[in-house]
Amino acid sequence: MSRAYIVSGAMIPMGKHRNSSYSGLAVPPVRKAIRDAGLDPSEIDTVYCGHAFGGMLTGQRIVKEVGIGGVPIFNVDNACSGGASALHLAWKSVCSEEHAAALVIGVDKLTQFGGGTLPLVAEDIEVRNGMVMPALYAMRARRYLYERGESVDLLAQVSVKARRHGAMNPFAQLRKPTSVEEVVASRMISDPLTLLQCCPTGDGAAAVIVVNDDIRKRLALPAVEICGSVLHSGTPTSGFRNMLRPDITRHSASDAFEQAGIGPQDVDIVELHDAFSIAELVYYEALGLCEDGESASFLTSGQSTFGGAVVVNPSGGLLSKGHPVGCSGVAQVVELYWQLTGRAGARQVPNARIGMTHVTGGGIARLDHGACAIHILKALDEI
């Protein structure tokens, strides 16, 4: 297989853009990503658009505004993994030499629902019985606190770290630092998860350009290599599910590390799926960032922030940056592209060389998650 590289990335500030259409959200970062790559829209020979709630032909509605047409355009729905799944398909198309330059878009507009939890598919038996995402993660949190003998203050510390990082990110939806006391005292959503332990509802869009080695060399731009790209679906099970051992993430991470030829100890930055505070603690262990049972001390000792073993969610993560579902996987990759090319500003991780993104998609009966996508990116030593 050939290799695939990201040569540009762009996003809009996440937030409540109620007056914007899907095209209105996505066209600005698409135009900027193409322009920053030094490409003409006619040189893009395929498009992958990840979204969850954009409706039919979302990608076509976006790219016609920048003059792209006549090429294969794929619309990818994989819940929260939609954008990352779109990138996985672009990676495969470039590595297989089917396409030379791919545009990847992630976009969603959650303000269209007017607030509350996101709509899930009513035919699912667990959804019909009241399962929504805050409830699912609240059960994980309850089990974690019981088994580990921890308090709700530990969960709150995840949100405090996220907001501290997000305060340095001009693209984050929530940029005001907070305290453990404020997090614990905020409105209860699903016990023990309070409002500030849940990702905010908002809108967003992000885009990256993926090219082959010939185009990368011609452009002579700072680039990062996609060294690992893994997409797994959930394995059906019946009866008991271990809420603290998300096997889909463990298996995806193991395969991604093997593909990239590295281990978790080699990673400098991780953007992981922290839709709720408990998720970050669970995923520390599932991704191999620390040993099983050590996630609490990994957080409280500062190992997951600047100056620690690995900086987790320097963007502020979904808890601070926001989580426009189909956008998030691409926005994570844009953040790592900026970090690995030294463009992250005040939140720049010093000497960052290798980064990982992780996003899971959707709660569904009998599955840990419906999808999990992991990407490993590596900075190039030279242009």
mmCIF file of C-alpha atoms in Angstrom:
data_model
loop_
_atom_site.group_PDB
_atom_site.id
_atom_site.type_symbol
_atom_site.label_atom_id
_atom_site.label_comp_id
_atom_site.label_asym_id
_atom_site.label_seq_id
_atom_site.Cartn_x
_atom_site.Cartn_y
_atom_site.Cartn_z
ATOM 1 C CA MET A 1 0.000 0.000 0.000
ATOM 2 C CA SER A 2 1.012 3.600 -0.580
ATOM 3 C CA ARG A 3 1.073 6.150 2.216
ATOM 4 C CA ALA A 4 -1.411 8.909 2.994
ATOM 5 C CA TYR A 5 -0.689 12.351 4.418
ATOM 6 C CA ILE A 6 -2.684 15.254 5.806
ATOM 7 C CA VAL A 7 -1.449 18.529 4.318
ATOM 8 C CA SER A 8 -4.033 20.957 5.684
ATOM 9 C CA GLY A 9 -6.860 21.198 8.176
ATOM 10 C CA ALA A 10 -9.429 23.786 9.179
ATOM 11 C CA MET A 11 -12.464 24.148 11.409
ATOM 12 C CA ILE A 12 -14.909 26.791 12.575
ATOM 13 C CA PRO A 13 -15.362 27.716 16.253
ATOM 14 C CA MET A 14 -17.765 25.234 17.801
ATOM 15 C CA GLY A 15 -20.930 26.815 19.178
ATOM 16 C CA LYS A 16 -24.577 27.561 18.599
ATOM 17 C CA HIS A 17 -24.789 28.691 14.971
ATOM 18 C CA ARG A 18 -28.574 28.592 14.788
ATOM 19 C CA ASN A 19 -28.860 30.664 11.613
ATOM 20 C CA SER A 20 -26.406 28.547 9.608
ATOM 21 C CA SER A 21 -27.266 25.720 7.251
ATOM 22 C CA TYR A 22 -25.080 22.628 6.923
ATOM 23 C CA SER A 23 -23.449 24.235 3.903
ATOM 24 C CA GLY A 24 -23.058 27.471 5.823
ATOM 25 C CA LEU A 25 -21.194 25.624 8.572
ATOM 26 C CA ALA A 26 -18.952 23.527 6.354
ATOM 27 C CA VAL A 27 -18.061 25.708 3.363
ATOM 28 C CA PRO A 28 -15.675 28.044 5.279
ATOM 29 C CA PRO A 29 -13.389 25.264 6.628
ATOM 30 C CA VAL A 30 -13.585 23.408 3.302
ATOM 31 C CA ARG A 31 -12.468 26.484 1.398
ATOM 32 C CA LYS A 32 -9.703 27.198 3.893
ATOM 33 C CA ALA A 33 -8.401 23.610 3.880
ATOM 34 C CA ILE A 34 -8.241 23.562 0.074
ATOM 35 C CA ARG A 35 -6.646 27.003 -0.076
ATOM 36 C CA ASP A 36 -4.081 26.233 2.637
ATOM 37 C CA ALA A 37 -3.106 23.070 0.786
ATOM 38 C CA GLY A 38 -2.369 25.107 -2.316
ATOM 39 C CA LEU A 39 -4.758 23.006 -4.381
ATOM 40 C CA ASP A 40 -7.412 23.966 -6.892
ATOM 41 C CA PRO A 41 -10.845 22.464 -6.162
ATOM 42 C CA SER A 42 -10.547 20.626 -9.493
ATOM 43 C CA GLU A 43 -7.632 18.623 -8.050
ATOM 44 C CA ILE A 44 -9.833 17.032 -5.372
ATOM 45 C CA ASP A 45 -10.805 13.684 -6.850
ATOM 46 C CA THR A 46 -13.027 12.322 -4.066
ATOM 47 C CA VAL A 47 -14.974 13.625 -1.058
ATOM 48 C CA TYR A 48 -16.004 11.897 2.170
ATOM 49 C CA CYS A 49 -18.509 13.724 4.384
ATOM 50 C CA GLY A 50 -19.231 12.509 7.919
ATOM 51 C CA HIS A 51 -22.429 13.612 9.638
ATOM 52 C CA ALA A 52 -25.291 12.196 11.669
ATOM 53 C CA PHE A 53 -28.218 14.549 11.165
ATOM 54 C CA GLY A 54 -27.554 16.404 7.894
ATOM 55 C CA GLY A 55 -30.041 14.529 5.732
ATOM 56 C CA MET A 56 -29.629 13.314 2.172
ATOM 57 C CA LEU A 57 -26.678 14.376 0.021
ATOM 58 C CA THR A 58 -25.074 16.536 2.691
ATOM 59 C CA GLY A 59 -21.644 16.324 1.069
ATOM 60 C CA GLN A 60 -22.967 17.261 -2.359
ATOM 61 C CA ARG A 61 -24.817 20.268 -0.939
ATOM 62 C CA ILE A 62 -21.568 21.492 0.617
ATOM 63 C CA VAL A 63 -18.978 20.964 -2.093
ATOM 64 C CA LYS A 64 -21.054 22.333 -4.963
ATOM 65 C CA GLU A 65 -20.559 25.705 -3.286
ATOM 66 C CA VAL A 66 -16.785 25.472 -3.839
ATOM 67 C CA GLY A 67 -16.944 24.158 -7.373
ATOM 68 C CA ILE A 68 -16.393 20.453 -6.751
ATOM 69 C CA GLY A 69 -18.494 18.079 -8.809
ATOM 70 C CA GLY A 70 -18.321 15.029 -11.021
ATOM 71 C CA VAL A 71 -16.211 13.086 -8.510
ATOM 72 C CA PRO A 72 -17.235 10.324 -6.082
ATOM 73 C CA ILE A 73 -18.846 11.854 -2.985
ATOM 74 C CA PHE A 74 -19.604 9.582 -0.047
ATOM 75 C CA ASN A 75 -21.852 10.528 2.851
ATOM 76 C CA VAL A 76 -20.923 8.642 6.017
ATOM 77 C CA ASP A 77 -23.234 8.159 9.007
ATOM 78 C CA ASN A 78 -21.650 6.336 11.936
ATOM 79 C CA ALA A 79 -23.095 8.419 14.783
ATOM 80 C CA CYS A 80 -20.279 10.137 16.712
ATOM 81 C CA SER A 81 -17.744 8.208 14.619
ATOM 82 C CA GLY A 82 -19.068 9.575 11.317
ATOM 83 C CA GLY A 83 -16.280 12.080 10.669
ATOM 84 C CA ALA A 84 -13.547 9.670 11.749
ATOM 85 C CA SER A 85 -15.099 6.946 9.582
ATOM 86 C CA ALA A 86 -15.012 9.351 6.628
ATOM 87 C CA LEU A 87 -11.291 9.873 7.236
ATOM 88 C CA HIS A 88 -10.736 6.117 7.419
ATOM 89 C CA LEU A 89 -12.335 5.708 3.995
ATOM 90 C CA ALA A 90 -10.262 8.549 2.564
ATOM 91 C CA TRP A 91 -7.099 6.971 3.980
ATOM 92 C CA LYS A 92 -7.973 3.652 2.340
ATOM 93 C CA SER A 93 -8.719 5.275 -1.010
ATOM 94 C CA VAL A 94 -5.393 7.140 -1.084
ATOM 95 C CA CYS A 95 -3.328 4.214 0.220
ATOM 96 C CA SER A 96 -4.867 1.898 -2.368
ATOM 97 C CA GLU A 97 -3.985 4.453 -5.079
ATOM 98 C CA GLU A 98 -7.623 4.735 -6.126
ATOM 99 C CA HIS A 99 -7.483 8.485 -5.453
ATOM 100 C CA ALA A 100 -4.660 11.005 -5.112
ATOM 101 C CA ALA A 101 -6.307 13.864 -3.196
ATOM 102 C CA ALA A 102 -9.313 13.453 -0.910
ATOM 103 C CA LEU A 103 -11.366 16.044 0.937
ATOM 104 C CA VAL A 104 -12.751 14.886 4.295
ATOM 105 C CA ILE A 105 -15.560 16.859 5.943
ATOM 106 C CA GLY A 106 -17.150 16.475 9.369
ATOM 107 C CA VAL A 107 -20.268 18.522 10.103
ATOM 108 C CA ASP A 108 -23.369 18.545 12.268
ATOM 109 C CA LYS A 109 -25.922 21.056 13.510
ATOM 110 C CA LEU A 110 -27.377 19.970 16.844
ATOM 111 C CA THR A 111 -29.196 23.216 17.615
ATOM 112 C CA GLN A 112 -31.811 22.076 15.083
ATOM 113 C CA PHE A 113 -33.273 19.905 17.846
ATOM 114 C CA GLY A 114 -33.869 22.781 20.261
ATOM 115 C CA GLY A 115 -32.102 21.200 23.242
ATOM 116 C CA GLY A 116 -32.341 18.012 25.273
ATOM 117 C CA THR A 117 -30.794 14.634 24.511
ATOM 118 C CA LEU A 118 -30.160 13.665 20.906
ATOM 119 C CA PRO A 119 -32.808 11.558 19.150
ATOM 120 C CA LEU A 120 -32.004 7.861 18.914
ATOM 121 C CA VAL A 121 -33.603 5.151 16.806
ATOM 122 C CA ALA A 122 -36.937 4.198 18.365
ATOM 123 C CA GLU A 123 -36.844 0.601 17.065
ATOM 124 C CA ASP A 124 -33.968 -0.149 19.477
ATOM 125 C CA ILE A 125 -35.338 -1.954 22.527
ATOM 126 C CA GLU A 126 -33.064 -0.142 24.997
ATOM 127 C CA VAL A 127 -34.025 3.242 23.531
ATOM 128 C CA ARG A 128 -37.715 2.353 23.881
ATOM 129 C CA ASN A 129 -37.047 1.636 27.539
ATOM 130 C CA GLY A 130 -35.536 5.068 28.112
ATOM 131 C CA MET A 131 -31.857 4.607 27.318
ATOM 132 C CA VAL A 132 -30.236 7.903 26.329
ATOM 133 C CA MET A 133 -26.543 8.743 26.293
ATOM 134 C CA PRO A 134 -26.408 10.569 29.659
ATOM 135 C CA ALA A 135 -28.078 7.564 31.305
ATOM 136 C CA LEU A 136 -25.654 5.113 29.720
ATOM 137 C CA TYR A 137 -22.609 7.035 30.897
ATOM 138 C CA ALA A 138 -24.174 7.637 34.316
ATOM 139 C CA MET A 139 -24.389 3.865 34.775
ATOM 140 C CA ARG A 140 -20.715 3.636 33.849
ATOM 141 C CA ALA A 141 -19.926 6.350 36.369
ATOM 142 C CA ARG A 142 -21.904 4.651 39.148
ATOM 143 C CA ARG A 143 -20.138 1.358 38.518
ATOM 144 C CA TYR A 144 -16.736 3.057 38.414
ATOM 145 C CA LEU A 145 -17.251 4.959 41.678
ATOM 146 C CA TYR A 146 -18.522 1.793 43.391
ATOM 147 C CA GLU A 147 -15.760 -0.527 42.199
ATOM 148 C CA ARG A 148 -12.906 1.952 42.650
ATOM 149 C CA GLY A 149 -14.059 3.524 45.904
ATOM 150 C CA GLU A 150 -13.876 7.032 44.422
ATOM 151 C CA SER A 151 -16.022 10.144 44.917
ATOM 152 C CA VAL A 152 -17.823 12.422 42.472
ATOM 153 C CA ASP A 153 -14.995 14.935 42.944
ATOM 154 C CA LEU A 154 -12.802 12.690 40.793
ATOM 155 C CA LEU A 155 -15.275 12.910 37.906
ATOM 156 C CA ALA A 156 -15.402 16.672 38.331
ATOM 157 C CA GLN A 157 -11.624 16.898 37.978
ATOM 158 C CA VAL A 158 -11.940 15.632 34.397
ATOM 159 C CA SER A 159 -14.205 18.558 33.550
ATOM 160 C CA VAL A 160 -11.892 21.004 35.320
ATOM 161 C CA LYS A 161 -8.948 19.802 33.215
ATOM 162 C CA ALA A 162 -11.016 19.962 30.025
ATOM 163 C CA ARG A 163 -12.055 23.553 30.686
ATOM 164 C CA ARG A 164 -8.493 24.541 31.608
ATOM 165 C CA HIS A 165 -7.305 23.240 28.253
ATOM 166 C CA GLY A 166 -10.298 24.688 26.411
ATOM 167 C CA ALA A 167 -9.602 28.147 27.796
ATOM 168 C CA MET A 168 -6.539 28.200 25.522
ATOM 169 C CA ASN A 169 -8.476 27.125 22.414
ATOM 170 C CA PRO A 170 -10.223 29.835 20.365
ATOM 171 C CA PHE A 171 -12.264 27.118 18.617
ATOM 172 C CA ALA A 172 -13.754 25.719 21.847
ATOM 173 C CA GLN A 173 -17.403 26.264 22.687
ATOM 174 C CA LEU A 174 -16.790 26.589 26.458
ATOM 175 C CA ARG A 175 -13.696 28.612 27.338
ATOM 176 C CA LYS A 176 -14.294 29.656 30.947
ATOM 177 C CA PRO A 177 -12.244 27.736 33.543
ATOM 178 C CA THR A 178 -14.233 26.043 36.272
ATOM 179 C CA SER A 179 -13.666 24.408 39.658
ATOM 180 C CA VAL A 180 -14.509 21.062 41.215
ATOM 181 C CA GLU A 181 -17.060 22.811 43.432
ATOM 182 C CA GLU A 182 -18.786 24.447 40.450
ATOM 183 C CA VAL A 183 -18.891 21.193 38.510
ATOM 184 C CA VAL A 184 -20.381 19.212 41.392
ATOM 185 C CA ALA A 185 -22.916 21.955 42.155
ATOM 186 C CA SER A 186 -24.137 22.322 38.570
ATOM 187 C CA ARG A 187 -27.556 20.961 37.588
ATOM 188 C CA MET A 188 -27.968 17.200 37.845
ATOM 189 C CA ILE A 189 -28.475 15.533 34.462
ATOM 190 C CA SER A 190 -28.214 11.821 35.257
ATOM 191 C CA ASP A 191 -26.892 10.940 38.698
ATOM 192 C CA PRO A 192 -23.939 11.268 39.303
ATOM 193 C CA LEU A 193 -23.312 13.298 36.138
ATOM 194 C CA THR A 194 -24.019 17.006 36.447
ATOM 195 C CA LEU A 195 -24.358 19.514 33.620
ATOM 196 C CA LEU A 196 -20.658 20.429 33.548
ATOM 197 C CA GLN A 197 -19.747 16.754 33.204
ATOM 198 C CA CYS A 198 -21.681 16.489 29.914
ATOM 199 C CA CYS A 199 -20.519 17.794 26.541
ATOM 200 C CA PRO A 200 -22.430 20.868 25.354
ATOM 201 C CA THR A 201 -24.916 20.818 22.490
ATOM 202 C CA GLY A 202 -23.722 22.822 19.529
ATOM 203 C CA ASP A 203 -22.853 23.036 15.862
ATOM 204 C CA GLY A 204 -19.550 22.698 14.036
ATOM 205 C CA ALA A 205 -17.627 21.741 10.930
ATOM 206 C CA ALA A 206 -14.067 20.724 10.121
ATOM 207 C CA ALA A 207 -12.153 19.615 7.028
ATOM 208 C CA VAL A 208 -8.824 18.004 6.133
ATOM 209 C CA ILE A 209 -7.052 17.268 2.867
ATOM 210 C CA VAL A 210 -5.513 13.799 2.477
ATOM 211 C CA VAL A 211 -3.020 13.247 -0.363
ATOM 212 C CA ASN A 212 -0.551 10.699 -1.658
ATOM 213 C CA ASP A 213 3.231 11.062 -1.448
ATOM 214 C CA ASP A 214 3.629 12.532 -4.938
ATOM 215 C CA ILE A 215 1.263 15.413 -4.209
ATOM 216 C CA ARG A 216 2.756 15.918 -0.749
ATOM 217 C CA LYS A 217 6.224 16.339 -2.226
ATOM 218 C CA ARG A 218 4.938 18.701 -4.919
ATOM 219 C CA LEU A 219 3.145 20.898 -2.401
ATOM 220 C CA ALA A 220 6.184 21.003 -0.061
ATOM 221 C CA LEU A 221 3.981 21.805 2.952
ATOM 222 C CA PRO A 222 4.186 20.729 6.597
ATOM 223 C CA ALA A 223 2.387 17.386 6.672
ATOM 224 C CA VAL A 224 1.603 14.505 8.989
ATOM 225 C CA GLU A 225 1.428 10.853 7.994
ATOM 226 C CA ILE A 226 -1.582 8.729 8.851
ATOM 227 C CA CYS A 227 0.356 5.775 10.279
ATOM 228 C CA GLY A 228 -2.648 3.914 11.616
ATOM 229 C CA SER A 229 -6.344 3.949 10.775
ATOM 230 C CA VAL A 230 -8.747 1.455 12.313
ATOM 231 C CA LEU A 231 -12.529 1.256 12.231
ATOM 232 C CA HIS A 232 -14.360 -1.455 14.194
ATOM 233 C CA SER A 233 -18.022 -2.140 14.778
ATOM 234 C CA GLY A 234 -19.403 -3.481 18.023
ATOM 235 C CA THR A 235 -19.677 -7.203 18.734
ATOM 236 C CA PRO A 236 -23.199 -8.324 19.709
ATOM 237 C CA THR A 237 -23.486 -9.752 23.205
ATOM 238 C CA SER A 238 -26.406 -10.796 25.353
ATOM 239 C CA GLY A 239 -26.888 -10.286 29.050
ATOM 240 C CA PHE A 240 -24.188 -8.651 31.175
ATOM 241 C CA ARG A 241 -21.964 -5.979 29.652
ATOM 242 C CA ASN A 242 -18.890 -4.778 31.531
ATOM 243 C CA MET A 243 -19.462 -1.026 31.673
ATOM 244 C CA LEU A 244 -15.829 -0.321 32.571
ATOM 245 C CA ARG A 245 -14.192 -2.446 29.889
ATOM 246 C CA PRO A 246 -15.097 -1.126 26.425
ATOM 247 C CA ASP A 247 -13.637 -3.948 24.360
ATOM 248 C CA ILE A 248 -14.329 -2.191 21.051
ATOM 249 C CA THR A 249 -11.890 0.573 22.072
ATOM 250 C CA ARG A 250 -9.315 -1.885 23.441
ATOM 251 C CA HIS A 251 -9.330 -3.944 20.259
ATOM 252 C CA SER A 252 -9.275 -0.890 17.999
ATOM 253 C CA ALA A 253 -6.354 0.634 19.883
ATOM 254 C CA SER A 254 -4.395 -2.616 19.837
ATOM 255 C CA ASP A 255 -4.864 -2.930 16.072
ATOM 256 C CA ALA A 256 -3.956 0.711 15.474
ATOM 257 C CA PHE A 257 -0.743 0.450 17.497
ATOM 258 C CA GLU A 258 0.234 -2.719 15.641
ATOM 259 C CA GLN A 259 -0.485 -1.059 12.312
ATOM 260 C CA ALA A 260 1.619 1.994 13.215
ATOM 261 C CA GLY A 261 4.419 -0.069 14.723
ATOM 262 C CA ILE A 262 4.345 1.773 18.055
ATOM 263 C CA GLY A 263 2.920 1.388 21.549
ATOM 264 C CA PRO A 264 0.881 3.688 23.797
ATOM 265 C CA GLN A 265 4.089 4.778 25.534
ATOM 266 C CA ASP A 266 5.194 6.435 22.272
ATOM 267 C CA VAL A 267 2.177 8.746 22.000
ATOM 268 C CA ASP A 268 2.604 12.425 22.927
ATOM 269 C CA ILE A 269 -0.982 13.624 22.460
ATOM 270 C CA VAL A 270 -4.396 11.967 22.519
ATOM 271 C CA GLU A 271 -7.742 13.437 21.541
ATOM 272 C CA LEU A 272 -10.232 10.951 22.970
ATOM 273 C CA HIS A 273 -14.003 10.679 23.183
ATOM 274 C CA ASP A 274 -14.832 12.444 26.461
ATOM 275 C CA ALA A 275 -18.531 13.081 25.788
ATOM 276 C CA PHE A 276 -19.015 12.676 29.552
ATOM 277 C CA SER A 277 -16.448 12.992 32.332
ATOM 278 C CA ILE A 278 -16.436 9.286 33.182
ATOM 279 C CA ALA A 279 -15.501 8.421 29.592
ATOM 280 C CA GLU A 280 -12.023 9.918 29.882
ATOM 281 C CA LEU A 281 -11.214 7.809 32.940
ATOM 282 C CA VAL A 282 -12.470 4.631 31.282
ATOM 283 C CA TYR A 283 -10.604 5.333 28.044
ATOM 284 C CA TYR A 284 -7.254 6.023 29.754
ATOM 285 C CA GLU A 285 -7.184 2.330 30.545
ATOM 286 C CA ALA A 286 -8.804 1.057 27.352
ATOM 287 C CA LEU A 287 -6.263 2.910 25.186
ATOM 288 C CA GLY A 288 -3.352 1.631 27.253
ATOM 289 C CA LEU A 289 -2.322 5.056 28.549
ATOM 290 C CA CYS A 290 -2.205 3.546 32.048
ATOM 291 C CA GLU A 291 -2.700 0.139 33.608
ATOM 292 C CA ASP A 292 -6.151 -1.153 34.511
ATOM 293 C CA GLY A 293 -7.245 0.283 37.837
ATOM 294 C CA GLU A 294 -4.863 3.263 37.661
ATOM 295 C CA SER A 295 -6.951 5.843 35.797
ATOM 296 C CA ALA A 296 -7.814 7.841 38.922
ATOM 297 C CA SER A 297 -4.180 8.315 39.931
ATOM 298 C CA PHE A 298 -3.224 8.929 36.289
ATOM 299 C CA LEU A 299 -5.573 11.929 36.297
ATOM 300 C CA THR A 300 -4.910 13.293 39.769
ATOM 301 C CA SER A 301 -1.116 13.043 39.444
ATOM 302 C CA GLY A 302 -1.190 15.226 36.330
ATOM 303 C CA GLN A 303 -0.054 12.539 33.903
ATOM 304 C CA SER A 304 -2.762 13.476 31.356
ATOM 305 C CA THR A 305 -2.074 17.208 31.110
ATOM 306 C CA PHE A 306 0.805 19.457 30.084
ATOM 307 C CA GLY A 307 4.019 18.240 31.667
ATOM 308 C CA GLY A 308 2.648 14.725 32.188
ATOM 309 C CA ALA A 309 3.225 11.458 30.366
ATOM 310 C CA VAL A 310 0.743 12.270 27.575
ATOM 311 C CA VAL A 311 -1.425 15.339 27.008
ATOM 312 C CA VAL A 312 -5.031 14.182 26.706
ATOM 313 C CA ASN A 313 -7.449 16.507 24.935
ATOM 314 C CA PRO A 314 -5.309 19.660 24.672
ATOM 315 C CA SER A 315 -8.180 21.125 22.623
ATOM 316 C CA GLY A 316 -10.456 20.912 25.664
ATOM 317 C CA GLY A 317 -12.009 17.724 24.350
ATOM 318 C CA LEU A 318 -15.697 17.269 23.736
ATOM 319 C CA LEU A 319 -16.447 18.558 27.241
ATOM 320 C CA SER A 320 -15.056 21.990 26.400
ATOM 321 C CA LYS A 321 -14.610 22.227 22.635
ATOM 322 C CA GLY A 322 -18.071 20.759 22.057
ATOM 323 C CA HIS A 323 -19.391 17.670 20.312
ATOM 324 C CA PRO A 324 -21.286 18.280 17.058
ATOM 325 C CA VAL A 325 -21.339 14.489 16.582
ATOM 326 C CA GLY A 326 -20.354 13.936 12.931
ATOM 327 C CA CYS A 327 -17.864 16.807 13.080
ATOM 328 C CA SER A 328 -15.922 15.640 16.116
ATOM 329 C CA GLY A 329 -13.731 12.950 14.568
ATOM 330 C CA VAL A 330 -12.453 15.347 11.905
ATOM 331 C CA ALA A 331 -12.040 18.196 14.403
ATOM 332 C CA GLN A 332 -9.858 15.912 16.540
ATOM 333 C CA VAL A 333 -7.625 15.261 13.535
ATOM 334 C CA VAL A 334 -7.401 18.976 12.707
ATOM 335 C CA GLU A 335 -6.250 19.606 16.281
ATOM 336 C CA LEU A 336 -3.534 16.967 15.970
ATOM 337 C CA TYR A 337 -2.472 18.275 12.568
ATOM 338 C CA TRP A 338 -1.981 21.697 14.148
ATOM 339 C CA GLN A 339 -0.186 20.217 17.156
ATOM 340 C CA LEU A 340 2.176 18.041 15.109
ATOM 341 C CA THR A 341 3.073 20.925 12.785
ATOM 342 C CA GLY A 342 3.597 23.416 15.629
ATOM 343 C CA ARG A 343 0.504 25.540 14.938
ATOM 344 C CA ALA A 344 -1.551 25.085 18.112
ATOM 345 C CA GLY A 345 -0.742 28.427 19.725
ATOM 346 C CA ALA A 346 -1.085 28.718 23.493
ATOM 347 C CA ARG A 347 -2.046 25.054 23.876
ATOM 348 C CA GLN A 348 0.902 23.719 21.854
ATOM 349 C CA VAL A 349 2.310 20.494 23.273
ATOM 350 C CA PRO A 350 6.123 20.887 23.244
ATOM 351 C CA ASN A 351 8.040 18.545 20.913
ATOM 352 C CA ALA A 352 4.922 16.607 19.928
ATOM 353 C CA ARG A 353 5.715 13.951 17.321
ATOM 354 C CA ILE A 354 2.990 11.287 17.555
ATOM 355 C CA GLY A 355 -0.717 11.743 18.207
ATOM 356 C CA MET A 356 -3.785 9.547 18.460
ATOM 357 C CA THR A 357 -7.476 10.304 17.949
ATOM 358 C CA HIS A 358 -10.270 8.121 19.306
ATOM 359 C CA VAL A 359 -14.017 8.389 18.887
ATOM 360 C CA THR A 360 -16.837 5.932 19.480
ATOM 361 C CA GLY A 361 -20.262 6.034 17.911
ATOM 362 C CA GLY A 362 -23.672 5.416 19.295
ATOM 363 C CA GLY A 363 -25.372 3.407 21.988
ATOM 364 C CA ILE A 364 -27.290 0.431 20.646
ATOM 365 C CA ALA A 365 -28.801 -2.617 22.292
ATOM 366 C CA ARG A 366 -26.433 -5.596 22.769
ATOM 367 C CA LEU A 367 -23.376 -3.580 21.665
ATOM 368 C CA ASP A 368 -20.651 -1.817 23.652
ATOM 369 C CA HIS A 369 -20.723 0.837 20.931
ATOM 370 C CA GLY A 370 -21.833 0.777 17.326
ATOM 371 C CA ALA A 371 -18.484 1.958 15.968
ATOM 372 C CA CYS A 372 -14.996 2.973 17.074
ATOM 373 C CA ALA A 373 -12.432 4.781 14.926
ATOM 374 C CA ILE A 374 -8.816 5.381 15.906
ATOM 375 C CA HIS A 375 -6.150 7.251 13.949
ATOM 376 C CA ILE A 376 -2.449 7.538 14.688
ATOM 377 C CA LEU A 377 -0.657 10.508 13.143
ATOM 378 C CA LYS A 378 3.070 11.129 12.967
ATOM 379 C CA ALA A 379 4.956 14.349 12.269
ATOM 380 C CA LEU A 380 7.387 14.183 9.371
ATOM 381 C CA ASP A 381 11.039 14.981 9.987
ATOM 382 C CA GLU A 382 11.191 17.067 6.840
ATOM 383 C CA ILE A 383 8.865 18.583 4.265
#
